[in-house]
CSV table of C-alpha atoms and ligand atoms in Angstrom, one decimal:
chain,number,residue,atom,x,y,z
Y,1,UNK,CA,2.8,0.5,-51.3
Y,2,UNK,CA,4.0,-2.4,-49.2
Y,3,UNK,CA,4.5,-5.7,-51.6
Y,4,UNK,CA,2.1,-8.1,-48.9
Y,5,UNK,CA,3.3,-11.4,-50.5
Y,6,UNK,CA,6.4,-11.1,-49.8
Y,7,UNK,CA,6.4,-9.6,-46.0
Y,8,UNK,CA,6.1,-10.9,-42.9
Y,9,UNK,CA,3.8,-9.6,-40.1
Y,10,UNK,CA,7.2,-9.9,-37.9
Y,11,UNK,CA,8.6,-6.9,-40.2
Y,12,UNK,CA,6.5,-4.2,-38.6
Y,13,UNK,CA,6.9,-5.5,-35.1
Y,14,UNK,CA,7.0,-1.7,-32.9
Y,15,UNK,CA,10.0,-2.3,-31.1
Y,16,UNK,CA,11.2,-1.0,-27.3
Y,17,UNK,CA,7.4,-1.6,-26.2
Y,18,UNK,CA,6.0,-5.0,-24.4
Y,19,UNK,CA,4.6,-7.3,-26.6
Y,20,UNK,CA,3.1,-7.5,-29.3
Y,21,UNK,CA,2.9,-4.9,-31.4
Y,22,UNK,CA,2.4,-4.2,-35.3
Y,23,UNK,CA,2.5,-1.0,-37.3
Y,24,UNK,CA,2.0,-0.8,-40.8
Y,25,UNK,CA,1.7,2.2,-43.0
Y,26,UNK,CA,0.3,2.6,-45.8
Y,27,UNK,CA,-1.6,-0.6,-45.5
Y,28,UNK,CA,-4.9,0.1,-47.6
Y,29,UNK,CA,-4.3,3.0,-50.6
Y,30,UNK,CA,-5.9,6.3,-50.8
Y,31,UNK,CA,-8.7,5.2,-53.1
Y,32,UNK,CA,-9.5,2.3,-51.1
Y,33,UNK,CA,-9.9,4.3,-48.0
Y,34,UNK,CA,-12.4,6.6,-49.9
Y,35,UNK,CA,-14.1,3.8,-50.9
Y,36,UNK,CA,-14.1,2.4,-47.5
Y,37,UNK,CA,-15.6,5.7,-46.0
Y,38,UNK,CA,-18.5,6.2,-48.6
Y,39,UNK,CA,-19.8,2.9,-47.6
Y,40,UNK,CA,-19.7,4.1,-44.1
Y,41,UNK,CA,-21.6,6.4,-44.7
Y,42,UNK,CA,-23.7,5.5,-46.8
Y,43,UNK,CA,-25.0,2.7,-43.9
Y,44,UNK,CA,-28.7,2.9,-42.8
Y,45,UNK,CA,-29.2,6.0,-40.2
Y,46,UNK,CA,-30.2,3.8,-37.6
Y,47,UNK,CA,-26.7,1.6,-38.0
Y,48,UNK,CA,-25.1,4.4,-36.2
Y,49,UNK,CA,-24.7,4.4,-32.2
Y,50,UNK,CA,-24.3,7.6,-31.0
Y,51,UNK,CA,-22.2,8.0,-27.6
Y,52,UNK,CA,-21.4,11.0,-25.3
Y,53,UNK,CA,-17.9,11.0,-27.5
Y,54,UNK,CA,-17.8,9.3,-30.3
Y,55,UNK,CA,-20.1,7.1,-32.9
Y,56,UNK,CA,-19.9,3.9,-33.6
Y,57,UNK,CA,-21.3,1.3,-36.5
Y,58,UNK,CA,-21.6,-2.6,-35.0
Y,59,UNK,CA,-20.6,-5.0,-37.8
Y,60,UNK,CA,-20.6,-9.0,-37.4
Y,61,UNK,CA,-23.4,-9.1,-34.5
Y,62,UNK,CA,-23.2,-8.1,-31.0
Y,63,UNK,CA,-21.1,-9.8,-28.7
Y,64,UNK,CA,-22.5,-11.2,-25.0
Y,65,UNK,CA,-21.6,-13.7,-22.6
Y,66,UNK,CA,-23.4,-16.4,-24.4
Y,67,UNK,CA,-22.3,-16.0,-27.1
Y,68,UNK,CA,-22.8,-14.0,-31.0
Y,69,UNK,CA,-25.4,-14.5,-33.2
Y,70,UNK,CA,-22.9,-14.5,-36.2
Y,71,UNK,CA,-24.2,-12.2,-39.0
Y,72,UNK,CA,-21.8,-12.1,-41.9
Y,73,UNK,CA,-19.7,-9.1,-42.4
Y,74,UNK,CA,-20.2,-7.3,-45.6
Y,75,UNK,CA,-18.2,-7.8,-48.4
Y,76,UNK,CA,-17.1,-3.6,-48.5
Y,77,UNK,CA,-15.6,-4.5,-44.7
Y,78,UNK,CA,-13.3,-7.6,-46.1
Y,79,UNK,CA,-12.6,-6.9,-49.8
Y,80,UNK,CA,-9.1,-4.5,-49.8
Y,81,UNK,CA,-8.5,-6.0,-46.0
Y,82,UNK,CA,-8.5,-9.6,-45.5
Y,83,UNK,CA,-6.6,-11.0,-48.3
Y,84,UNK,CA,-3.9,-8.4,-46.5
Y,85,UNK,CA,-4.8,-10.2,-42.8
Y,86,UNK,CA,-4.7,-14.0,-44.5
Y,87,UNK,CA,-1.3,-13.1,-46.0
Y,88,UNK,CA,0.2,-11.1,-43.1
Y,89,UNK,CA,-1.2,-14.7,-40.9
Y,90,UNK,CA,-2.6,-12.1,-38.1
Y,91,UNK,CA,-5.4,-14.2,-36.6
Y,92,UNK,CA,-4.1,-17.4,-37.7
Y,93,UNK,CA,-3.7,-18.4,-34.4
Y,94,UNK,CA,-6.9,-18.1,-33.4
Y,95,UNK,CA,-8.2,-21.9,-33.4
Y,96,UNK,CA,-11.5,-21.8,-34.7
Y,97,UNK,CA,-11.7,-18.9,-37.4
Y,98,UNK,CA,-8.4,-17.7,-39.1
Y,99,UNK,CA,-9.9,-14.0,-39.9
Y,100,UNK,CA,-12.0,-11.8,-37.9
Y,101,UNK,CA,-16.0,-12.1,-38.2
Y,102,UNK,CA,-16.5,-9.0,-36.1
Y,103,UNK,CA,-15.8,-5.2,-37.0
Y,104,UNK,CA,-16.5,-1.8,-34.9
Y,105,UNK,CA,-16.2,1.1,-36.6
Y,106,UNK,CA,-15.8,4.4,-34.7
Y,107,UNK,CA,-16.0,7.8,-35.9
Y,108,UNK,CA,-14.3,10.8,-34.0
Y,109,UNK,CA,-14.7,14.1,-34.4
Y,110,UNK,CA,-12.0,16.7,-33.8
Y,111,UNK,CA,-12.2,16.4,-29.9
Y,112,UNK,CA,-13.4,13.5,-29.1
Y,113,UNK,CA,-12.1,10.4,-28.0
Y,114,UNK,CA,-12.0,7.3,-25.7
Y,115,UNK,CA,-11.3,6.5,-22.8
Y,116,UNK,CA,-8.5,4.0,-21.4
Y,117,UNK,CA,-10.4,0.6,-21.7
Y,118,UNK,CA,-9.3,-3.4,-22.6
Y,119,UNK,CA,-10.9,-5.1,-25.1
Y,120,UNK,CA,-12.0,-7.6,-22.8
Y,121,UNK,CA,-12.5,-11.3,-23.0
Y,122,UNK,CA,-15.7,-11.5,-25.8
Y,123,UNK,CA,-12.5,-11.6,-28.1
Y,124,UNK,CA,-9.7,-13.5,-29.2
Y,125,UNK,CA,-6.7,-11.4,-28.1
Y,126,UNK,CA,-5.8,-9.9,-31.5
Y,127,UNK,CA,-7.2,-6.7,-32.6
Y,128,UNK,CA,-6.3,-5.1,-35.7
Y,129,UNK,CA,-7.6,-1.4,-36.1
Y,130,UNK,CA,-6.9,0.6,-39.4
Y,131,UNK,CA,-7.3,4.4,-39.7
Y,132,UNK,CA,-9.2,6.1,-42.2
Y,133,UNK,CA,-9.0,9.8,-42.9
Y,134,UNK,CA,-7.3,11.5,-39.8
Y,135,UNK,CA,-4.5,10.2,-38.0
Y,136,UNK,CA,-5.0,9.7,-33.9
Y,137,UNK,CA,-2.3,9.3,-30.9
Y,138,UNK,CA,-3.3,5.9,-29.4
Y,139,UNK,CA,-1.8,5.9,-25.5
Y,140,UNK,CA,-1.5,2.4,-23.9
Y,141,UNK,CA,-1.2,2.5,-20.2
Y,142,UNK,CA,-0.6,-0.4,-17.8
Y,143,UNK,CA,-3.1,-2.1,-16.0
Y,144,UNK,CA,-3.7,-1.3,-12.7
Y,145,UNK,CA,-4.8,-3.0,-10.0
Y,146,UNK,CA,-8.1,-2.8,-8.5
Y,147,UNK,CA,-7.1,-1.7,-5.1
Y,148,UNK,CA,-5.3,0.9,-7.0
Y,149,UNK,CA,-7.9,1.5,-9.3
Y,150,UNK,CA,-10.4,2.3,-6.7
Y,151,UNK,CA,-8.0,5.0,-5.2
Y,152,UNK,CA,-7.8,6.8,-8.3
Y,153,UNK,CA,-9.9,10.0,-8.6
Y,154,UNK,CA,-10.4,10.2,-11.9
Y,155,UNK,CA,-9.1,7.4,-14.7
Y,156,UNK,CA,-8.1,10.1,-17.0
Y,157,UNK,CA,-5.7,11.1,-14.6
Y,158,UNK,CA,-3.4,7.9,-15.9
Y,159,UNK,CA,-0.5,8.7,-17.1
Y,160,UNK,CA,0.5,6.8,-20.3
Y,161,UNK,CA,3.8,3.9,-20.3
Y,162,UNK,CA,3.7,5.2,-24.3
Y,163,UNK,CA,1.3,6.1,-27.4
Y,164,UNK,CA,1.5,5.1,-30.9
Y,165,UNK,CA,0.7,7.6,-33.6
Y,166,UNK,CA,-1.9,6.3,-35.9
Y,167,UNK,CA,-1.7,7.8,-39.7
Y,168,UNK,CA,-5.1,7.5,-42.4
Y,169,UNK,CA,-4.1,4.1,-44.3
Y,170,UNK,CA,-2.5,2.3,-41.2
Y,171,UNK,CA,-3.4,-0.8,-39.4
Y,172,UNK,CA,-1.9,-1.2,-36.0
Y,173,UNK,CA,-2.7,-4.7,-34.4
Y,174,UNK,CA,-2.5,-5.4,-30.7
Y,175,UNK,CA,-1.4,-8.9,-29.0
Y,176,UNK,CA,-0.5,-10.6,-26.3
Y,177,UNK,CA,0.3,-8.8,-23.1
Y,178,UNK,CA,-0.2,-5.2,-25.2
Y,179,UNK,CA,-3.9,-7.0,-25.8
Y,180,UNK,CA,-3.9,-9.2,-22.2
Y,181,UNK,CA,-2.2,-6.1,-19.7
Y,182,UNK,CA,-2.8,-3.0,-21.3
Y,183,UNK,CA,-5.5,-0.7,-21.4
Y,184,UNK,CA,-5.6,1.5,-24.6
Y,185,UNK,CA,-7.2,5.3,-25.1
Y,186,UNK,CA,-7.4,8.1,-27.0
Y,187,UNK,CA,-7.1,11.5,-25.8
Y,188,UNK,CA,-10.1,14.3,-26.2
Y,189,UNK,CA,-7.9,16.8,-27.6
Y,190,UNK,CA,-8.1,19.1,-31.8
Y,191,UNK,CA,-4.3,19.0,-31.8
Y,192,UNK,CA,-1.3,16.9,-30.7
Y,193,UNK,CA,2.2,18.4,-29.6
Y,194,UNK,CA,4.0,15.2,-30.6
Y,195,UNK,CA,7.1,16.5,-28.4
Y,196,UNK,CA,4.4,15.8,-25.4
Y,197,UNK,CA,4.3,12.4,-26.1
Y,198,UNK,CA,6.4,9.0,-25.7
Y,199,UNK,CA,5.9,7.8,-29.2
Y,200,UNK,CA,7.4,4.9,-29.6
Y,201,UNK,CA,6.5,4.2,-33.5
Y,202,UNK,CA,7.9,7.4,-35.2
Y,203,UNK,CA,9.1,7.2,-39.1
Y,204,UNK,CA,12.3,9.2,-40.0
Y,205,UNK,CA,10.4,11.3,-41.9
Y,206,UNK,CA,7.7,12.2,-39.5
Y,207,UNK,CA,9.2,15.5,-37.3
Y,208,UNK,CA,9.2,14.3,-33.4
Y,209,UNK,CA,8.3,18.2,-32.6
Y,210,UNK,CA,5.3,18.3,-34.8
Y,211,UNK,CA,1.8,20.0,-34.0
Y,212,UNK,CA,-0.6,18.0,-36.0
Y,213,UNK,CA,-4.5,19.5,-36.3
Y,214,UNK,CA,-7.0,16.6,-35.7
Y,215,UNK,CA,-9.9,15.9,-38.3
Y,216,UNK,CA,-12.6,13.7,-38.1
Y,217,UNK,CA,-11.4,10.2,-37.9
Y,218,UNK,CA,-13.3,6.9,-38.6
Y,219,UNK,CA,-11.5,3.7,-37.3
Y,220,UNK,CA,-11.9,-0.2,-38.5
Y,221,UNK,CA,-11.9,-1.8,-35.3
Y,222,UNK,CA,-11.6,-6.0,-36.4
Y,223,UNK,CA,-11.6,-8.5,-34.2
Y,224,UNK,CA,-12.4,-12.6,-33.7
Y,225,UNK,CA,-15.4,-13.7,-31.7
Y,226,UNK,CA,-14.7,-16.9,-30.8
Y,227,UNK,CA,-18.3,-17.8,-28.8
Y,228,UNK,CA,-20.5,-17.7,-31.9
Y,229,UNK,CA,-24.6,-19.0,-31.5
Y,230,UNK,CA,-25.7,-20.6,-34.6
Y,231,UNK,CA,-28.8,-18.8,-36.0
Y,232,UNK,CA,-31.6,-21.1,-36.9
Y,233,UNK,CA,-30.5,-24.1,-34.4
Y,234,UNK,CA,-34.2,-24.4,-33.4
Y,235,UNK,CA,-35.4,-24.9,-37.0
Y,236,UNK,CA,-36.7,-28.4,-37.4
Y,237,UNK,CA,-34.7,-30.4,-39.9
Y,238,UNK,CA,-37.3,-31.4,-42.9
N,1,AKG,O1,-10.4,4.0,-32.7
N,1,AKG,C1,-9.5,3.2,-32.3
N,1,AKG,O2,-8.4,3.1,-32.8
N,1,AKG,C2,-9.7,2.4,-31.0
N,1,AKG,C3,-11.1,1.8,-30.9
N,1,AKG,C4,-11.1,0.9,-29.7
N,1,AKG,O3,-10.3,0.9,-28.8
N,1,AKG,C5,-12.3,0.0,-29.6
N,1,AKG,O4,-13.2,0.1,-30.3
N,1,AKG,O5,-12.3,-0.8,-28.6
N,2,FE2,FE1,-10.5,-0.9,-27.6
């Protein structure tokens, strides 16, 4: 287990790829991440959003263009987490709130995935994801432009600049131009010929010619929400 008091985030900086970023392994342990999934699923049936590809639970409200009505994350999202992100200083940056008040949690099955998206601007350009019970191949791809983008067929037809293998226990977090430039996916595949793939954040002891066998996979998606509404600002003051 990494010692987090005395590391730096700068110690798990992915190197050869734009900027910026982080990999860490190992970041929550095993019992934590089974804590973390009973609670997801023990949430309300109607928490869950199902899409064509994936699930997803909305934490922290839902962001628009106005702004979020701020609800408070629960404590089961923050407790083994943010001391880790207040110590590791990864939104600290971020002017108005030093720690994320938004997560999305997505659940893949074996086959499914996303497709090549940004984040967009509802969020302060730090995202820091952690992997629960099935590692994934993340593939970043530059942006193109939108003349180009209008010529292509088919957006799956990208190829990827490079993908970063995510392990169960992991956080990986996105800045910068890798937040600002990039577009990030996730293949719809059971299996993963790592050979077929420009990883660029292998461990020694991981074999570079591996075929690993997907299972389902529930990611913690945090993020900062700068534009928050306060709820209650109509309430008349007594
Ligand atoms: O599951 C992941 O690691 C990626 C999720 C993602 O890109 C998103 O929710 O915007
Ligand atoms: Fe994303």
């Amino acid at each position: 287990m990494v010692d987090f008091d005395n590391v730096n985030l700068k110690d798990f900086k992915i190197e050869n790829i734009p900027d910026s970023g982080f990999y860490i392994r190992d970041f929550i342990s095993e019992k934590e991440e089974q804590e973390l999934l009973n609670k997801v699923y023990s949430a309300p049936k109607p928490k869950w959003v199902t899409l064509k590809n994936r699930r997803l639970q909305n934490w922290g409200g839902k962001p628009t263009e106005r702004g979020m009505i701020a609800e408070p994350l629960p404590s089961w999202l923050k407790d083994s987490i943010f001391s880790k992100f207040s110590q590791l200083e990864i939104f600290n940056n971020c002017s108005k709130f030093k720690l994320p008040n938004h997560c999305l949690i997505n659940e893949y099955e074996s086959g499914q995935g996303i497709m090549p998206h940004e984040d967009g601007p509802f969020y302060y350009p730090t995202v820091a994801t952690v992997s629960l019970n099935s590692y994934t191949i993340l593939d970043l791809y530059k942006r193109r432009t939108e003349e180009k983008l209008n010529l292509e067929q088919n957006v799956t037809n990208f190829i990827p600049e490079f993908s970063l293998l995510l392990e169960p226990r992991s956080l990986l977090v996105l800045q910068d131009d890798l937040y600002k430039t990039y577009l990030h996916g996730i293949e719809e595949r059971k299996s993963d010929n790592l050979s077929q793939k420009n990883i660029m954040n292998l461990s020694d002891d991981v074999n570079s010619d591996a075929i690993l066998e997907r299972s389902t996979r529930v990611s913690l998606t945090y993020r900062v929400v700068e534009k928050v509404m306060k709820v209650g600002i109509f309430k008349k003051n007594t």
